[in-house]
Amino acid sequence: MDDKYKFIDFLGLRFNVANDLSVLVSAVLVFILVFTLSRKITMRPGKAQNVLEWMIDFTNSIVKSAMPDGSGKQFNLYAFVLFLFIFVSNQLGLIFQLKVGGFTYVKSPTSNPLITMGLATISLLLSHYYAVKKFGFGGYISNYARPVKFLLPINLLEEFTNFLTLSLRLYGNIFAGEVLLALIGTVAKSFGAVTFVAAIPLAMVWQGFSVFIGAIQAYVFTTLSMVYISRKLEQE
Amino acid sequence: MAGLLVLGANQVALGDMLFILVSFIVLALLVKHFAWGPVTKMMDARSEKITGDLDYADQERSRAEKLAKEREDALKSSRAEAVEIVSKAKESGETQKKSIVSDAHSEAEEVRQRAKSDAAKAKEDAMAGAQNDIANLSLEIASKVISKELNADDQKSLIDSYIKELTVNEAK
């Protein structure tokens, strides 16, 4: 909303400190999570290993539903990290937001379109890379004119719409969640104790719902990434 | 440092995209090295072990089934064999008994025949001997009668003695 951010210019690029710090925090949280869960790997899994394997099985099933012939095994790791990272990122802004001197430093990194576009870029780059690797560059180019030639412009357009819908869906959901949370916060502060008390259940309900949305959006983003990759990898 | 800090909200921070790209790749590599690699390796090993164990169990079961069948067959065949042996023994015993009985019959018949023929021969011999004896006796009597004139008493005693002799001979 009306948050202010600090920017750093470095090597001719502009960095948003809040975004980068949030990304870093999310990444570190994800790493700590899987690191602590994977300390004792045994044939007969303990509690931590069971949790980790459950998550791995979950993301593997996402990949498998998009690529049922087992060709998607190489994307299992990507789906796993992507899902966990987006999930943690989505929840990060709900759990804590850091504001110092009017500047936001930590929030949900996925509530920024550039971050989600960065994630979508990774997914789509992977899909193009593996399509070229599978069909060769000529085959990859000719796939745009399939199944019939006049679909070429639509197929080209689809690449951009895929990118935009993938990134903006995630951004929109998380950003809207944070906006509404901020609005509820404003309501709470507007008329003293009365609105403060009234806003508490509202904020609780919306936060619970945001947790749900965050999980769903992580799942959707991962699933659609895999679907786009699988569509690039098959010839119509 | 202060020159690097720029305040503003409307500029596009393309550096963020680069930042998330790099941090995501680093995160993925770290996760792969510390968690994903070992866990998936263990999961694969486990699934392999489970398949191996299942295969082994199948193999063992089929082997056990085969063995049980073999044993059953062996049992069945041995039972049949036993029945055969018993029946063969019975049969051979029967034939042996028959042959023994018939042998005994024939032997007894033979013995009887021989005894019969022996008896007949003995009788014949005895008859022939008696005939000779009588002939000799009468010849002797005749010669004695002829060679010696006897009185009545002598004659009588002579005849008595001969008769006695004869009876003695007969009694013999």
Coordinates of N, CA, C and O in Angstrom, one line a residue, chain A residues 58-227:
Chain A
F58 N 4.7 -35.3 -1.8 CA 3.6 -34.4 -2.2 C 4.0 -33.7 -3.5 O 3.3 -33.7 -4.5
T59 N 5.2 -33.1 -3.5 CA 5.7 -32.4 -4.7 C 5.9 -33.3 -5.9 O 5.7 -33.0 -7.0
N60 N 6.4 -34.5 -5.5 CA 6.7 -35.5 -6.6 C 5.3 -35.9 -7.3 O 5.3 -36.1 -8.5
S61 N 4.3 -35.9 -6.5 CA 3.0 -36.3 -7.1 C 2.5 -35.1 -7.9 O 1.8 -35.4 -8.9
I62 N 2.8 -33.9 -7.6 CA 2.5 -32.7 -8.5 C 3.2 -32.9 -9.8 O 2.5 -32.8 -10.9
V63 N 4.5 -33.2 -9.8 CA 5.2 -33.4 -11.0 C 4.6 -34.6 -11.8 O 4.5 -34.5 -13.0
K64 N 4.3 -35.6 -11.1 CA 3.8 -36.8 -11.7 C 2.5 -36.6 -12.4 O 2.2 -37.2 -13.5
S65 N 1.6 -35.8 -11.8 CA 0.3 -35.6 -12.4 C 0.5 -34.8 -13.7 O -0.4 -34.9 -14.6
A66 N 1.5 -33.9 -13.8 CA 1.7 -33.2 -15.0 C 2.5 -34.1 -16.1 O 2.2 -34.0 -17.3
M67 N 3.4 -34.9 -15.6 CA 4.2 -35.8 -16.5 C 4.1 -37.2 -16.0 O 4.9 -37.7 -15.3
P68 N 3.0 -37.9 -16.4 CA 2.7 -39.2 -15.8 C 3.7 -40.3 -16.3 O 3.7 -41.3 -15.7
D69 N 4.4 -40.0 -17.4 CA 5.2 -41.1 -17.9 C 6.6 -41.2 -17.3 O 7.4 -41.9 -17.7
G70 N 6.8 -40.5 -16.1 CA 8.0 -40.6 -15.4 C 9.1 -39.8 -16.0 O 10.3 -39.9 -15.5
S71 N 8.9 -39.0 -17.0 CA 9.9 -38.2 -17.6 C 10.2 -37.0 -16.8 O 11.2 -36.2 -17.0
G72 N 9.3 -36.7 -15.8 CA 9.5 -35.5 -15.0 C 10.4 -35.6 -13.8 O 10.4 -34.7 -13.0
K73 N 11.0 -36.8 -13.7 CA 11.9 -37.0 -12.5 C 12.9 -35.9 -12.3 O 13.2 -35.6 -11.1
Q74 N 13.4 -35.4 -13.4 CA 14.5 -34.3 -13.2 C 13.9 -33.0 -12.7 O 14.7 -32.2 -12.3
F75 N 12.6 -32.9 -12.6 CA 12.0 -31.6 -12.1 C 11.5 -31.8 -10.7 O 11.0 -30.9 -10.1
N76 N 11.7 -33.0 -10.1 CA 11.3 -33.2 -8.7 C 11.9 -32.2 -7.7 O 11.2 -31.7 -6.9
L77 N 13.2 -32.1 -7.9 CA 13.9 -31.2 -6.9 C 13.4 -29.7 -7.1 O 13.1 -29.0 -6.1
Y78 N 13.2 -29.3 -8.4 CA 12.8 -28.0 -8.7 C 11.4 -27.8 -8.1 O 11.1 -26.7 -7.4
A79 N 10.5 -28.7 -8.3 CA 9.1 -28.6 -7.7 C 9.1 -28.5 -6.2 O 8.4 -27.7 -5.6
F80 N 10.0 -29.3 -5.6 CA 10.1 -29.3 -4.1 C 10.6 -28.0 -3.6 O 9.9 -27.4 -2.7
V81 N 11.7 -27.5 -4.1 CA 12.2 -26.2 -3.7 C 11.2 -25.1 -4.0 O 11.0 -24.2 -3.1
L82 N 10.6 -25.1 -5.2 CA 9.7 -24.0 -5.6 C 8.5 -24.0 -4.6 O 8.1 -22.9 -4.1
F83 N 7.9 -25.2 -4.4 CA 6.8 -25.2 -3.5 C 7.1 -24.7 -2.1 O 6.4 -23.9 -1.6
L84 N 8.2 -25.2 -1.6 CA 8.5 -24.8 -0.2 C 8.8 -23.3 -0.1 O 8.4 -22.6 0.8
F85 N 9.5 -22.8 -1.1 CA 9.9 -21.4 -1.1 C 8.7 -20.5 -1.2 O 8.6 -19.6 -0.4
I86 N 7.8 -20.8 -2.1 CA 6.6 -20.0 -2.3 C 5.7 -20.1 -1.0 O 5.2 -19.1 -0.6
F87 N 5.6 -21.3 -0.5 CA 4.8 -21.5 0.7 C 5.3 -20.6 1.8 O 4.6 -19.9 2.5
V88 N 6.6 -20.8 2.1 CA 7.2 -20.0 3.2 C 7.1 -18.5 2.9 O 6.8 -17.7 3.8
S89 N 7.4 -18.1 1.7 CA 7.3 -16.7 1.3 C 5.9 -16.1 1.6 O 5.7 -15.0 2.1
N90 N 4.9 -16.9 1.2 CA 3.5 -16.5 1.4 C 3.2 -16.3 2.8 O 2.4 -15.4 3.2
Q91 N 3.7 -17.2 3.7 CA 3.3 -17.1 5.1 C 4.2 -16.1 5.8 O 3.8 -15.6 6.9
L92 N 5.3 -15.7 5.2 CA 6.3 -14.9 5.9 C 5.6 -13.5 6.3 O 5.7 -13.1 7.4
G93 N 4.9 -12.9 5.3 CA 4.3 -11.6 5.6 C 3.2 -11.7 6.6 O 2.9 -10.7 7.3
L94 N 2.6 -12.9 6.8 CA 1.5 -13.0 7.8 C 2.1 -13.1 9.2 O 1.5 -12.7 10.2
I95 N 3.3 -13.8 9.2 CA 3.8 -14.0 10.5 C 4.5 -12.8 11.1 O 4.3 -12.4 12.2
F96 N 5.4 -12.2 10.2 CA 6.0 -11.0 10.8 C 6.4 -10.0 9.6 O 6.9 -10.4 8.6
Q97 N 6.1 -8.8 9.9 CA 6.5 -7.7 8.9 C 7.4 -6.7 9.7 O 7.0 -6.3 10.8
L98 N 8.5 -6.4 9.1 CA 9.5 -5.6 9.8 C 9.5 -4.2 9.2 O 9.7 -4.0 8.0
K99 N 9.2 -3.2 10.0 CA 9.2 -1.8 9.6 C 10.1 -1.0 10.5 O 9.9 -1.1 11.7
V100 N 11.1 -0.4 9.9 CA 11.9 0.5 10.8 C 12.0 1.9 10.2 O 12.3 2.0 9.0
G101 N 11.6 2.8 11.0 CA 11.6 4.2 10.5 C 10.8 4.5 9.3 O 11.2 5.2 8.4
G102 N 9.6 3.8 9.2 CA 8.7 4.0 8.1 C 9.1 3.2 6.9 O 8.3 3.1 5.9
F103 N 10.2 2.6 6.9 CA 10.6 1.7 5.8 C 10.3 0.3 6.1 O 10.7 -0.2 7.2
T104 N 9.7 -0.4 5.1 CA 9.5 -1.8 5.3 C 10.8 -2.6 4.9 O 11.4 -2.3 3.9
Y105 N 11.1 -3.6 5.8 CA 12.3 -4.4 5.5 C 12.0 -5.8 5.2 O 12.6 -6.5 4.4
V106 N 11.0 -6.4 6.0 CA 10.7 -7.8 5.8 C 9.1 -7.9 5.6 O 8.4 -7.3 6.4
K107 N 8.7 -8.6 4.6 CA 7.3 -8.8 4.3 C 7.2 -10.1 3.4 O 8.2 -10.8 3.3
S108 N 6.1 -10.4 2.9 CA 6.0 -11.5 2.0 C 6.7 -11.1 0.7 O 6.3 -10.2 0.0
P109 N 7.8 -11.8 0.3 CA 8.4 -11.4 -1.0 C 7.5 -11.6 -2.2 O 7.7 -10.9 -3.2
T110 N 6.6 -12.6 -2.0 CA 5.7 -12.8 -3.2 C 4.6 -11.8 -3.3 O 3.8 -11.9 -4.2
S111 N 4.5 -10.8 -2.4 CA 3.6 -9.7 -2.6 C 4.1 -8.6 -3.5 O 3.5 -7.6 -3.6
N112 N 5.3 -8.9 -4.1 CA 5.8 -8.0 -5.1 C 5.8 -8.6 -6.5 O 6.3 -9.8 -6.6
P113 N 5.4 -8.0 -7.5 CA 5.3 -8.6 -8.8 C 6.6 -9.0 -9.4 O 6.7 -10.0 -10.1
L114 N 7.6 -8.2 -9.1 CA 9.0 -8.6 -9.6 C 9.5 -9.9 -9.1 O 10.1 -10.7 -9.9
I115 N 9.2 -10.2 -7.9 CA 9.7 -11.4 -7.3 C 8.9 -12.6 -8.0 O 9.5 -13.6 -8.4
T116 N 7.6 -12.5 -8.1 CA 6.8 -13.6 -8.7 C 7.2 -13.7 -10.2 O 7.3 -14.8 -10.7
M117 N 7.5 -12.6 -10.8 CA 7.9 -12.7 -12.2 C 9.3 -13.4 -12.3 O 9.6 -14.1 -13.2
G118 N 10.1 -13.1 -11.3 CA 11.4 -13.8 -11.3 C 11.2 -15.3 -11.2 O 11.8 -16.1 -11.9
L119 N 10.3 -15.7 -10.3 CA 10.0 -17.2 -10.1 C 9.4 -17.7 -11.4 O 9.8 -18.8 -11.9
A120 N 8.5 -17.0 -12.0 CA 7.9 -17.4 -13.3 C 9.0 -17.5 -14.4 O 8.9 -18.5 -15.2
T121 N 9.9 -16.6 -14.4 CA 11.0 -16.6 -15.3 C 11.8 -17.9 -15.2 O 12.1 -18.6 -16.2
I122 N 12.1 -18.3 -14.0 CA 12.8 -19.5 -13.8 C 12.1 -20.7 -14.4 O 12.6 -21.5 -15.1
S123 N 10.8 -20.8 -14.0 CA 10.0 -21.9 -14.5 C 9.9 -21.9 -16.1 O 10.2 -23.0 -16.7
L124 N 9.7 -20.8 -16.7 CA 9.5 -20.8 -18.1 C 10.9 -21.0 -18.8 O 11.0 -21.6 -19.9
L125 N 11.9 -20.4 -18.2 CA 13.3 -20.7 -18.8 C 13.6 -22.2 -18.8 O 14.1 -22.7 -19.8
L126 N 13.2 -22.8 -17.7 CA 13.4 -24.3 -17.6 C 12.7 -25.0 -18.7 O 13.2 -25.9 -19.4
S127 N 11.4 -24.6 -18.9 CA 10.6 -25.2 -19.9 C 11.2 -25.1 -21.3 O 11.3 -26.0 -22.1
H128 N 11.7 -23.8 -21.6 CA 12.3 -23.6 -22.9 C 13.6 -24.4 -23.1 O 13.8 -25.0 -24.1
Y129 N 14.3 -24.4 -22.0 CA 15.6 -25.0 -22.0 C 15.5 -26.5 -22.3 O 16.1 -27.1 -23.2
Y130 N 14.5 -27.2 -21.6 CA 14.4 -28.6 -21.7 C 13.7 -28.9 -23.1 O 13.9 -30.0 -23.6
A131 N 12.9 -28.0 -23.6 CA 12.3 -28.2 -24.9 C 13.3 -28.2 -26.0 O 13.4 -29.1 -26.9
V132 N 14.3 -27.2 -25.9 CA 15.4 -27.2 -26.9 C 16.2 -28.4 -26.7 O 16.6 -29.1 -27.7
K133 N 16.5 -28.8 -25.5 CA 17.3 -30.0 -25.3 C 16.7 -31.3 -25.8 O 17.4 -32.2 -26.3
K134 N 15.3 -31.3 -25.8 CA 14.7 -32.6 -26.2 C 14.5 -32.6 -27.7 O 14.8 -33.6 -28.4
F135 N 14.0 -31.5 -28.3 CA 13.7 -31.5 -29.7 C 14.8 -30.9 -30.6 O 14.7 -30.9 -31.8
G136 N 15.8 -30.3 -30.0 CA 16.8 -29.5 -30.8 C 16.2 -28.2 -31.1 O 14.9 -27.9 -30.9
F137 N 17.0 -27.2 -31.5 CA 16.5 -25.9 -31.6 C 15.4 -25.8 -32.7 O 14.4 -25.1 -32.6
G138 N 15.7 -26.5 -33.8 CA 14.7 -26.5 -35.0 C 13.4 -27.0 -34.5 O 12.3 -26.5 -34.8
G139 N 13.4 -28.2 -33.8 CA 12.2 -28.8 -33.4 C 11.5 -27.9 -32.4 O 10.2 -27.8 -32.5
Y140 N 12.2 -27.2 -31.6 CA 11.6 -26.3 -30.6 C 10.9 -25.2 -31.3 O 9.8 -24.8 -30.9
I141 N 11.6 -24.6 -32.3 CA 10.9 -23.5 -33.0 C 9.7 -24.0 -33.8 O 8.6 -23.4 -33.8
S142 N 9.8 -25.2 -34.4 CA 8.7 -25.7 -35.2 C 7.5 -26.1 -34.3 O 6.4 -26.2 -34.8
N143 N 7.8 -26.3 -33.1 CA 6.7 -26.6 -32.2 C 5.7 -25.5 -32.0 O 4.5 -25.7 -31.6
Y144 N 6.1 -24.3 -32.3 CA 5.2 -23.1 -32.2 C 4.2 -23.2 -33.3 O 3.1 -22.6 -33.2
A145 N 4.4 -23.9 -34.4 CA 3.5 -24.0 -35.5 C 2.7 -25.2 -35.5 O 2.2 -25.7 -36.5
R146 N 2.6 -25.9 -34.3 CA 1.9 -27.1 -34.2 C 0.6 -26.8 -33.3 O 0.7 -25.9 -32.5
P147 N -0.4 -27.6 -33.4 CA -0.7 -28.6 -34.4 C -0.9 -28.1 -35.8 O -0.7 -28.8 -36.8
V148 N -1.4 -26.8 -36.0 CA -1.6 -26.3 -37.3 C -0.9 -24.9 -37.4 O -0.7 -24.3 -36.4
K149 N -0.6 -24.5 -38.6 CA 0.3 -23.4 -38.8 C -0.3 -22.1 -38.3 O 0.4 -21.2 -37.8
F150 N -1.6 -21.9 -38.5 CA -2.2 -20.6 -38.2 C -2.3 -20.4 -36.7 O -2.6 -19.3 -36.3
L151 N -1.9 -21.3 -35.9 CA -1.9 -21.2 -34.5 C -0.6 -20.5 -34.0 O -0.5 -20.2 -32.8
L152 N 0.3 -20.2 -34.9 CA 1.6 -19.7 -34.5 C 1.5 -18.4 -33.7 O 2.0 -18.3 -32.6
P153 N 0.7 -17.4 -34.1 CA 0.6 -16.2 -33.3 C 0.0 -16.4 -31.9 O 0.4 -15.9 -30.9
I154 N -1.0 -17.4 -31.9 CA -1.6 -17.7 -30.6 C -0.6 -18.3 -29.7 O -0.5 -18.0 -28.5
N155 N 0.2 -19.2 -30.3 CA 1.2 -19.9 -29.5 C 2.2 -19.0 -28.9 O 2.7 -19.1 -27.8
L156 N 2.6 -18.0 -29.8 CA 3.6 -17.0 -29.4 C 3.0 -16.2 -28.2 O 3.7 -15.9 -27.2
L157 N 1.8 -15.7 -28.4 CA 1.1 -14.9 -27.4 C 1.0 -15.7 -26.1 O 1.1 -15.1 -25.0
E158 N 0.7 -17.0 -26.3 CA 0.6 -17.8 -25.1 C 1.8 -17.8 -24.2 O 1.6 -17.8 -22.9
E159 N 3.0 -17.7 -24.8 CA 4.2 -17.6 -24.0 C 4.1 -16.4 -23.0 O 4.5 -16.5 -21.8
F160 N 3.6 -15.3 -23.5 CA 3.6 -14.1 -22.7 C 2.5 -14.2 -21.7 O 2.6 -13.8 -20.5
T161 N 1.3 -14.7 -22.1 CA 0.2 -14.8 -21.2 C 0.5 -15.8 -20.1 O 0.2 -15.6 -18.9
N162 N 1.2 -16.9 -20.4 CA 1.6 -17.9 -19.4 C 2.5 -17.2 -18.3 O 2.2 -17.3 -17.1
F163 N 3.4 -16.4 -18.8 CA 4.4 -15.7 -17.9 C 3.6 -14.8 -17.0 O 3.8 -14.8 -15.8
L164 N 2.7 -14.0 -17.6 CA 2.0 -13.0 -16.9 C 1.0 -13.6 -15.9 O 0.9 -13.2 -14.7
T165 N 0.2 -14.6 -16.4 CA -0.8 -15.2 -15.5 C -0.1 -15.9 -14.3 O -0.5 -15.8 -13.2
L166 N 1.0 -16.6 -14.7 CA 1.7 -17.4 -13.6 C 2.2 -16.4 -12.5 O 1.9 -16.7 -11.3
S167 N 2.8 -15.4 -12.9 CA 3.4 -14.5 -11.9 C 2.4 -13.6 -11.2 O 2.4 -13.4 -10.0
L168 N 1.5 -13.1 -12.0 CA 0.5 -12.1 -11.5 C -0.6 -12.7 -10.6 O -1.1 -12.1 -9.7
R169 N -0.9 -14.0 -10.9 CA -1.8 -14.7 -10.0 C -1.3 -14.8 -8.6 O -2.0 -14.4 -7.6
L170 N -0.1 -15.2 -8.5 CA 0.5 -15.3 -7.2 C 0.7 -14.0 -6.5 O 0.3 -13.8 -5.4
Y171 N 1.2 -13.0 -7.3 CA 1.4 -11.7 -6.7 C 0.0 -11.1 -6.3 O -0.1 -10.6 -5.1
G172 N -1.0 -11.2 -7.1 CA -2.3 -10.7 -6.8 C -2.9 -11.2 -5.5 O -3.4 -10.5 -4.7
N173 N -2.8 -12.5 -5.4 CA -3.4 -13.2 -4.2 C -2.7 -12.7 -2.9 O -3.4 -12.4 -2.0
I174 N -1.4 -12.8 -3.0 CA -0.6 -12.4 -1.7 C -0.7 -10.9 -1.4 O -0.9 -10.5 -0.3
F175 N -0.6 -10.1 -2.5 CA -0.7 -8.7 -2.3 C -2.0 -8.3 -1.7 O -2.1 -7.5 -0.8
A176 N -3.1 -8.9 -2.3 CA -4.4 -8.6 -1.8 C -4.6 -9.0 -0.4 O -5.2 -8.2 0.4
G177 N -4.0 -10.1 0.0 CA -4.1 -10.5 1.4 C -3.4 -9.5 2.3 O -4.0 -9.2 3.3
E178 N -2.3 -9.0 1.9 CA -1.6 -8.1 2.7 C -2.3 -6.7 2.8 O -2.4 -6.1 3.8
V179 N -2.9 -6.3 1.6 CA -3.6 -5.1 1.6 C -4.8 -5.1 2.5 O -5.1 -4.2 3.3
L180 N -5.5 -6.3 2.5 CA -6.7 -6.4 3.3 C -6.3 -6.4 4.8 O -7.0 -5.8 5.7
L181 N -5.2 -7.1 5.1 CA -4.7 -7.1 6.4 C -4.3 -5.7 6.9 O -4.7 -5.3 8.1
A182 N -3.7 -4.9 6.0 CA -3.4 -3.6 6.4 C -4.6 -2.7 6.6 O -4.7 -1.9 7.5
L183 N -5.6 -3.0 5.8 CA -6.9 -2.2 5.9 C -7.6 -2.5 7.2 O -8.0 -1.6 7.9
I184 N -7.5 -3.8 7.6 CA -8.1 -4.2 8.9 C -7.3 -3.5 10.0 O -7.9 -3.1 11.0
G185 N -6.0 -3.4 9.8 CA -5.2 -2.7 10.8 C -5.6 -1.3 10.9 O -5.7 -0.7 12.0
T186 N -5.9 -0.6 9.8 CA -6.3 0.8 9.8 C -7.6 1.0 10.5 O -7.8 1.9 11.3
V187 N -8.5 0.0 10.2 CA -9.8 0.0 10.9 C -9.6 0.0 12.4 O -10.3 0.7 13.2
A188 N -8.8 -0.9 12.8 CA -8.5 -1.1 14.3 C -8.1 0.1 14.9 O -8.5 0.4 16.1
K189 N -7.3 0.9 14.2 CA -6.7 2.1 14.8 C -7.6 3.3 14.7 O -7.3 4.4 15.3
S190 N -8.7 3.2 13.9 CA -9.5 4.4 13.5 C -10.3 5.0 14.7 O -10.3 6.2 14.9
F191 N -11.0 4.2 15.5 CA -11.9 4.8 16.5 C -11.6 4.2 17.9 O -12.5 4.0 18.7
G192 N -10.3 4.0 18.2 CA -10.0 3.6 19.5 C -10.3 2.1 19.9 O -10.3 1.3 19.0
A193 N -10.7 1.9 21.1 CA -10.9 0.6 21.7 C -12.0 -0.2 21.0 O -11.9 -1.4 20.8
V194 N -13.1 0.5 20.6 CA -14.2 -0.2 20.0 C -13.8 -0.9 18.7 O -14.0 -2.1 18.6
T195 N -13.3 -0.2 17.8 CA -12.9 -0.8 16.5 C -11.7 -1.7 16.7 O -11.6 -2.7 16.0
F196 N -10.9 -1.4 17.7 CA -9.7 -2.3 17.9 C -10.2 -3.7 18.3 O -9.8 -4.7 17.7
V197 N -11.2 -3.8 19.2 CA -11.7 -5.1 19.6 C -12.5 -5.7 18.5 O -12.4 -6.9 18.2
A198 N -13.2 -4.9 17.7 CA -14.0 -5.5 16.6 C -13.1 -6.0 15.5 O -13.4 -7.0 14.8
A199 N -11.9 -5.4 15.4 CA -11.0 -5.8 14.3 C -10.3 -7.1 14.5 O -9.8 -7.7 13.6
I200 N -10.2 -7.4 15.9 CA -9.4 -8.6 16.2 C -9.9 -9.9 15.5 O -9.2 -10.6 14.8
P201 N -11.2 -10.3 15.7 CA -11.7 -11.5 15.0 C -11.6 -11.4 13.5 O -11.3 -12.3 12.8
L202 N -11.8 -10.2 13.0 CA -11.7 -10.0 11.5 C -10.3 -10.3 11.1 O -10.1 -11.1 10.1
A203 N -9.3 -9.8 11.8 CA -7.9 -10.0 11.4 C -7.6 -11.5 11.5 O -6.9 -12.1 10.7
M204 N -8.1 -12.1 12.6 CA -7.8 -13.5 12.8 C -8.4 -14.4 11.6 O -7.7 -15.2 11.1
V205 N -9.7 -14.1 11.3 CA -10.3 -14.8 10.2 C -9.5 -14.6 8.9 O -9.2 -15.6 8.2
W206 N -9.1 -13.4 8.7 CA -8.4 -13.1 7.4 C -7.0 -13.7 7.4 O -6.6 -14.2 6.3
Q207 N -6.4 -13.7 8.5 CA -5.1 -14.3 8.6 C -5.1 -15.9 8.3 O -4.3 -16.4 7.6
G208 N -6.1 -16.5 9.0 CA -6.3 -17.9 8.7 C -6.6 -18.2 7.3 O -6.0 -19.1 6.7
F209 N -7.4 -17.3 6.7 CA -7.8 -17.5 5.3 C -6.5 -17.3 4.4 O -6.3 -18.0 3.4
S210 N -5.7 -16.4 4.8 CA -4.5 -16.1 4.1 C -3.5 -17.2 4.1 O -2.8 -17.5 3.1
V211 N -3.4 -17.9 5.3 CA -2.6 -19.1 5.3 C -3.1 -20.1 4.3 O -2.3 -20.7 3.5
F212 N -4.4 -20.3 4.3 CA -5.0 -21.2 3.3 C -4.6 -20.8 1.9 O -4.2 -21.6 1.0
I213 N -4.8 -19.5 1.6 CA -4.6 -19.0 0.2 C -3.1 -19.2 -0.1 O -2.7 -19.6 -1.2
G214 N -2.2 -18.9 0.9 CA -0.8 -19.0 0.6 C -0.4 -20.5 0.2 O 0.3 -20.7 -0.7
A215 N -1.0 -21.4 0.9 CA -0.8 -22.8 0.6 C -1.3 -23.2 -0.8 O -0.6 -23.8 -1.6
I216 N -2.5 -22.7 -1.0 CA -3.2 -23.0 -2.3 C -2.3 -22.4 -3.5 O -2.1 -23.1 -4.5
Q217 N -1.9 -21.2 -3.3 CA -1.2 -20.5 -4.4 C 0.2 -21.1 -4.6 O 0.6 -21.3 -5.8
A218 N 0.8 -21.6 -3.5 CA 2.1 -22.3 -3.7 C 1.8 -23.6 -4.5 O 2.6 -23.9 -5.5
Y219 N 0.7 -24.3 -4.2 CA 0.4 -25.5 -4.9 C 0.1 -25.2 -6.4 O 0.6 -25.9 -7.3
V220 N -0.7 -24.1 -6.6 CA -1.1 -23.8 -8.0 C 0.1 -23.4 -8.8 O 0.3 -23.8 -10.0
F221 N 1.0 -22.6 -8.2 CA 2.2 -22.1 -8.9 C 3.0 -23.3 -9.3 O 3.5 -23.4 -10.5
T222 N 3.3 -24.2 -8.4 CA 4.1 -25.4 -8.7 C 3.4 -26.2 -9.8 O 4.1 -26.7 -10.8
T223 N 2.1 -26.5 -9.6 CA 1.4 -27.3 -10.6 C 1.5 -26.7 -12.0 O 1.8 -27.4 -13.0
L224 N 1.2 -25.4 -12.1 CA 1.1 -24.8 -13.4 C 2.5 -24.7 -14.0 O 2.7 -24.9 -15.2
S225 N 3.6 -24.5 -13.2 CA 4.9 -24.6 -13.7 C 5.2 -25.9 -14.4 O 5.7 -26.0 -15.5
M226 N 4.8 -27.0 -13.7 CA 5.0 -28.3 -14.2 C 4.2 -28.5 -15.5 O 4.6 -29.2 -16.4
V227 N 3.0 -28.0 -15.5 CA 2.1 -28.1 -16.6 C 2.7 -27.4 -17.8 O 2.8 -28.0 -18.9

